Amino acid sequence: MLSNVAVLVWDEVALFELGVLCEAFGVDRSDDGLPVLDFAVCGVEPGQVRTSLGFGMEVLHGLDRVAEADLVCIPAMGMEGPVPAPVIRALRDAVDRGARVLSVCTGAFALGEAGLLDGREATTHWKHTDELAGRFPLARVVPEVLYVDAGAVITSAGSAAGLDAALHLWREAYGAAAASTVARRMVVPPQRPGGQAQFISRPVPECTSDSLAPLLEWIQGNLGEELSVDLLARQTHMSARTFARRFKEETGTTPYGWILAQRVQVAQALLEQSDRSIEWIASEVGFGNAATLRHHFTRVRGVSPQQYRRTFSCTA
């Protein structure tokens, strides 16, 4: 259950990632029909905490408040200084009593120091995944993903990925509709979710180039069609070879990979928001049949379409 959240900070806390956690879990959204979480920012003891920008902030709660939480969050923290021993004890105690812990960005290093990444999949900002793996060799570091849910321990990548992980927890505790409401209030997309324990969500590659943007919009409106490289190349008045090279340069992936990710993402939304059959969804998004949809959805999302729908359907 997600009802009592504590964010644990000490000197060198990064303000944006702290703000992400405050926005995700500390805002009263009861006017939208959502539960109000018991939320607090806590220090090793009440008092001044120095931020990464050099100024101080007043923290009203200490570790006794952390001991009450069913979710303990660690925002991005300085990586060089030692993690305070009371913090390590508090994190271990939280997991031992059945609470969950969530890190954002470099907060994962504190979880590593507490031994909570040992034997678990974990991630952090892509700039620091190699260091995380080097410092904590018993962790199974998964680079270049948004977040990893390893049950008791959830680790997320850079700043925005903390929102994805938070929405995942809202979705897990209160359903897809609640997560969508939180996302709408924060003006962020409710997509890019995780799913079950150790489910890893990868973002759909984006393109900021004006040259391909109209084509990508067209593809999104025609996912149910046969979308060959030759067809797409003709749409852009390029040879197939030039188009494939340009697409990879501007999106970081192949046309096939980009389209596949879009189809899985739209299928996911339809599984959440409609009661249409798996066969119908497969045809609608361009997979052709239910078997092909099951193959790709399970490979990308880690669970079958039926399992995903049972967990996250808004229509139940």
Coordinates of C-alpha atoms in Angstrom, one line a residue:
M1 CA 0.0 0.0 0.0
L2 CA 1.2 3.5 -0.7
S3 CA -0.1 5.8 2.1
N4 CA 2.9 7.1 4.0
V5 CA 5.9 8.5 2.2
A6 CA 9.2 9.9 3.6
V7 CA 11.9 11.6 1.5
L8 CA 15.3 11.2 3.2
V9 CA 17.8 14.0 2.6
W10 CA 21.2 15.1 3.9
D11 CA 23.9 17.6 2.8
E12 CA 24.2 18.1 -1.0
V13 CA 20.7 17.1 -1.9
A14 CA 19.7 18.1 -5.5
L15 CA 16.7 20.3 -5.5
F16 CA 15.1 19.3 -8.8
E17 CA 15.0 15.6 -7.9
L18 CA 13.7 16.5 -4.4
G19 CA 11.0 18.6 -6.1
V20 CA 10.0 15.7 -8.3
L21 CA 9.4 13.5 -5.2
C22 CA 7.5 16.3 -3.4
E23 CA 5.3 17.0 -6.5
A24 CA 4.6 13.3 -7.1
F25 CA 3.7 12.3 -3.5
G26 CA 3.3 15.4 -1.4
V27 CA 0.6 17.4 -3.2
D28 CA -3.1 17.2 -2.1
R29 CA -5.1 16.0 -5.1
S30 CA -8.2 15.1 -3.1
D31 CA -10.3 17.4 -5.3
D32 CA -9.5 14.9 -8.1
G33 CA -10.7 12.1 -6.0
L34 CA -7.2 10.8 -5.1
P35 CA -6.0 9.8 -1.6
V36 CA -3.9 12.3 0.3
L37 CA -0.6 10.6 1.2
D38 CA 1.0 11.2 4.6
F39 CA 4.2 12.9 3.3
A40 CA 7.3 14.4 4.9
V41 CA 10.8 15.4 4.0
C42 CA 13.2 14.1 6.7
G43 CA 16.8 14.6 7.7
V44 CA 19.2 12.6 9.8
E45 CA 17.8 15.0 12.5
P46 CA 15.6 18.1 12.2
G47 CA 17.4 21.3 11.2
Q48 CA 19.4 22.8 8.3
V49 CA 20.4 20.7 5.3
R50 CA 22.8 22.1 2.7
T51 CA 21.6 21.8 -0.9
S52 CA 23.7 21.1 -4.0
L53 CA 23.4 24.8 -4.9
G54 CA 25.0 25.9 -1.7
F55 CA 22.1 27.3 0.3
G56 CA 20.4 25.7 3.2
M57 CA 16.8 24.4 3.7
E58 CA 15.0 23.7 6.9
V59 CA 14.0 20.1 7.5
L60 CA 11.4 19.6 10.2
H61 CA 11.5 15.8 10.7
G62 CA 14.2 13.3 11.6
L63 CA 14.7 9.5 11.2
D64 CA 11.9 8.7 13.6
R65 CA 9.5 9.9 10.9
V66 CA 11.3 7.7 8.3
A67 CA 10.5 4.6 10.5
E68 CA 6.8 5.2 9.9
A69 CA 6.9 5.3 6.1
D70 CA 5.8 2.5 3.8
L71 CA 7.9 4.2 1.0
V72 CA 11.2 5.9 1.7
C73 CA 12.6 8.0 -1.2
I74 CA 16.2 9.1 -1.8
P75 CA 16.6 12.0 -4.3
A76 CA 19.8 12.7 -6.2
M77 CA 22.6 13.1 -3.7
G78 CA 26.3 13.9 -3.8
M79 CA 28.3 10.8 -4.9
E80 CA 31.6 11.7 -3.3
G81 CA 30.9 12.2 0.4
P82 CA 30.1 9.3 2.7
V83 CA 26.5 8.4 3.3
P84 CA 25.7 9.1 6.9
A85 CA 25.7 5.9 9.0
P86 CA 22.2 6.6 10.4
V87 CA 20.9 6.9 6.8
I88 CA 22.3 3.4 6.0
R89 CA 20.7 1.9 9.0
A90 CA 17.4 3.6 8.3
L91 CA 17.3 2.3 4.7
R92 CA 18.2 -1.2 5.8
D93 CA 15.6 -1.1 8.6
A94 CA 12.9 0.1 6.1
V95 CA 13.4 -2.9 3.8
D96 CA 13.7 -5.3 6.7
R97 CA 10.3 -4.2 8.0
G98 CA 8.6 -4.5 4.6
A99 CA 8.7 -0.9 3.3
R100 CA 9.9 -0.1 -0.2
V101 CA 12.7 2.3 -1.1
L102 CA 12.9 4.5 -4.2
S103 CA 15.9 6.3 -5.6
V104 CA 16.1 9.0 -8.2
C105 CA 19.3 9.5 -10.2
T106 CA 22.4 9.3 -8.0
G107 CA 20.3 8.4 -5.0
A108 CA 21.0 4.8 -6.1
F109 CA 24.5 5.1 -4.7
A110 CA 23.1 5.5 -1.2
L111 CA 21.1 2.3 -1.7
G112 CA 24.3 0.6 -2.9
E113 CA 26.2 1.8 0.2
A114 CA 23.4 0.3 2.3
G115 CA 23.8 -3.1 0.5
L116 CA 20.3 -2.9 -0.9
L117 CA 21.4 -3.3 -4.6
D118 CA 23.2 -6.6 -4.0
G119 CA 21.6 -9.3 -6.1
R120 CA 19.1 -6.9 -7.5
E121 CA 18.7 -5.2 -10.9
A122 CA 19.2 -1.4 -10.6
T123 CA 19.8 1.7 -12.6
T124 CA 20.8 5.3 -12.3
H125 CA 21.5 8.2 -14.7
W126 CA 23.2 6.9 -17.8
K127 CA 26.3 9.0 -17.1
H128 CA 26.9 7.0 -13.8
T129 CA 25.8 3.5 -14.6
D130 CA 29.4 2.3 -15.2
E131 CA 30.5 3.8 -11.8
L132 CA 27.5 2.2 -10.1
A133 CA 28.4 -1.2 -11.5
G134 CA 32.1 -0.7 -10.5
R135 CA 31.3 0.4 -7.0
F136 CA 28.7 -2.3 -6.3
P137 CA 29.7 -5.4 -8.3
L138 CA 27.0 -7.5 -6.7
A139 CA 24.3 -5.3 -8.2
R140 CA 23.0 -6.1 -11.7
V141 CA 23.1 -2.7 -13.3
V142 CA 20.8 -2.1 -16.2
P143 CA 22.0 0.9 -18.2
E144 CA 19.8 3.2 -20.4
V145 CA 16.4 2.4 -18.9
L146 CA 14.0 4.7 -17.2
Y147 CA 13.7 2.7 -14.0
V148 CA 13.8 -0.8 -12.5
D149 CA 11.3 -2.2 -10.1
A150 CA 13.0 -4.9 -8.1
G151 CA 10.3 -5.3 -5.6
A152 CA 11.4 -3.8 -2.4
V153 CA 13.9 -1.5 -4.2
I154 CA 13.0 0.8 -7.1
T155 CA 15.8 2.7 -8.8
S156 CA 15.3 5.4 -11.5
A157 CA 17.5 7.2 -13.9
G158 CA 17.7 11.0 -14.4
S159 CA 15.3 13.6 -13.3
A160 CA 12.2 12.9 -15.5
A161 CA 12.6 9.2 -14.9
G162 CA 11.9 9.8 -11.3
L163 CA 8.4 10.9 -12.4
D164 CA 8.0 7.7 -14.4
A165 CA 8.9 5.6 -11.4
A166 CA 6.5 7.6 -9.1
L167 CA 3.7 7.2 -11.6
H168 CA 4.4 3.5 -11.7
L169 CA 4.0 3.4 -7.9
W170 CA 0.7 5.4 -8.1
R171 CA -0.5 3.0 -10.8
E172 CA 0.5 -0.1 -8.8
A173 CA -1.2 1.1 -5.7
Y174 CA -4.3 2.8 -7.0
G175 CA -4.7 1.8 -10.6
A176 CA -4.1 3.3 -14.1
A177 CA -6.8 5.9 -13.8
A178 CA -5.2 7.4 -10.6
A179 CA -1.8 7.4 -12.2
S180 CA -3.3 9.2 -15.3
T181 CA -4.9 11.8 -13.0
V182 CA -1.6 12.5 -11.3
A183 CA 0.2 12.7 -14.6
R184 CA -2.4 15.1 -16.0
R185 CA -2.0 17.4 -13.0
M186 CA 1.7 17.4 -13.5
V187 CA 1.3 17.9 -17.3
V188 CA 3.4 14.9 -18.1
P189 CA 2.5 11.8 -20.2
P190 CA 1.1 8.9 -18.2
Q191 CA 2.9 6.5 -20.6
R192 CA 6.4 5.0 -20.2
P193 CA 5.2 2.9 -17.2
G194 CA 6.8 -0.1 -15.7
G195 CA 4.7 -3.1 -14.7
Q196 CA 5.6 -5.8 -12.3
A197 CA 8.7 -6.6 -10.2
Q198 CA 11.9 -6.1 -12.1
F199 CA 9.9 -4.8 -15.1
I200 CA 12.1 -2.4 -17.1
S201 CA 10.5 0.3 -19.2
R202 CA 12.4 1.7 -22.2
P203 CA 11.3 5.0 -23.7
V204 CA 10.2 5.3 -27.3
P205 CA 13.1 7.1 -29.2
E206 CA 12.1 10.7 -30.0
C207 CA 13.0 12.9 -32.9
T208 CA 13.5 16.6 -32.7
S209 CA 14.4 17.1 -36.4
D210 CA 12.0 19.1 -38.5
S211 CA 12.8 16.9 -41.6
L212 CA 11.4 13.7 -40.1
A213 CA 8.8 15.1 -37.7
P214 CA 5.9 15.2 -40.3
L215 CA 6.7 11.6 -41.3
L216 CA 6.7 10.4 -37.7
E217 CA 3.3 12.1 -37.1
W218 CA 2.0 10.3 -40.2
I219 CA 3.3 7.0 -39.0
Q220 CA 1.6 7.4 -35.7
G221 CA -1.7 7.9 -37.5
N222 CA -1.2 4.9 -39.7
L223 CA 0.2 2.2 -37.5
G224 CA -2.3 -0.3 -38.7
E225 CA -0.9 -0.2 -42.2
E226 CA 2.0 -2.0 -43.8
L227 CA 4.9 0.4 -43.1
S228 CA 7.9 -0.8 -45.2
V229 CA 11.1 1.2 -45.5
D230 CA 10.4 1.6 -49.2
L231 CA 7.0 3.1 -48.5
L232 CA 8.4 5.5 -45.9
A233 CA 11.3 6.5 -48.1
R234 CA 8.9 7.4 -50.9
Q235 CA 7.0 9.6 -48.4
T236 CA 10.2 11.6 -47.8
H237 CA 11.4 11.5 -51.4
M238 CA 14.6 9.7 -50.5
S239 CA 16.1 6.4 -51.6
A240 CA 15.5 3.6 -49.1
R241 CA 19.2 3.5 -48.2
T242 CA 19.4 7.3 -47.6
F243 CA 16.2 7.2 -45.7
A244 CA 17.3 4.4 -43.4
R245 CA 20.6 6.1 -42.7
R246 CA 18.9 9.5 -42.0
F247 CA 16.3 7.9 -39.8
K248 CA 18.9 6.2 -37.6
E249 CA 20.9 9.5 -37.3
E250 CA 17.9 11.5 -36.2
T251 CA 16.1 9.1 -34.0
G252 CA 18.9 6.8 -32.7
T253 CA 17.1 3.7 -33.9
T254 CA 15.9 1.9 -37.1
P255 CA 12.5 2.6 -38.7
Y256 CA 11.5 -0.9 -37.7
G257 CA 12.5 -0.4 -34.1
W258 CA 10.7 3.0 -33.9
I259 CA 7.5 1.7 -35.4
L260 CA 7.6 -1.4 -33.2
A261 CA 8.0 0.7 -30.0
Q262 CA 5.0 2.9 -31.1
R263 CA 2.9 -0.1 -31.8
V264 CA 3.6 -1.6 -28.4
Q265 CA 2.9 1.7 -26.7
V266 CA -0.5 2.2 -28.4
A267 CA -1.4 -1.5 -27.7
Q268 CA -0.6 -0.8 -24.0
A269 CA -2.9 2.2 -23.9
L270 CA -5.7 0.2 -25.6
L271 CA -5.2 -2.7 -23.1
E272 CA -5.6 -0.1 -20.3
Q273 CA -8.4 1.9 -21.6
S274 CA -10.6 -0.5 -23.7
D275 CA -12.2 -3.9 -23.4
R276 CA -11.4 -4.7 -27.1
S277 CA -10.1 -8.2 -27.8
I278 CA -6.4 -8.9 -28.1
E279 CA -7.0 -9.9 -31.8
W280 CA -8.7 -6.5 -32.5
I281 CA -5.9 -4.5 -30.8
A282 CA -3.2 -6.5 -32.7
S283 CA -4.9 -5.6 -36.0
E284 CA -5.5 -1.9 -35.0
V285 CA -1.8 -1.2 -34.1
G286 CA -0.4 -3.1 -37.1
F287 CA 0.8 -6.4 -35.6
G288 CA -1.7 -8.3 -37.7
N289 CA -2.6 -11.1 -35.2
A290 CA -2.7 -11.8 -31.5
A291 CA 0.3 -14.1 -31.6
T292 CA 2.5 -11.4 -33.0
L293 CA 1.3 -8.9 -30.5
R294 CA 1.9 -11.3 -27.6
H295 CA 5.4 -12.0 -28.9
H296 CA 6.5 -8.3 -29.2
F297 CA 4.6 -7.1 -26.1
T298 CA 6.0 -9.7 -23.8
R299 CA 9.5 -9.2 -25.2
V300 CA 9.4 -5.4 -24.7
R301 CA 7.2 -5.1 -21.6
G302 CA 8.1 -8.3 -19.8
V303 CA 4.5 -9.5 -19.3
S304 CA 1.9 -10.8 -21.7
P305 CA -0.9 -8.5 -22.9
Q306 CA -3.5 -10.5 -20.9
Q307 CA -1.4 -10.1 -17.7
Y308 CA -0.9 -6.4 -18.3
R309 CA -4.6 -5.8 -18.8
R310 CA -5.5 -7.7 -15.6
T311 CA -3.2 -5.5 -13.7
F312 CA -3.8 -2.1 -15.2
S313 CA -7.1 -2.0 -17.0
C314 CA -9.2 1.2 -16.3
T315 CA -12.4 -0.6 -17.5
A316 CA -12.5 -3.2 -14.8

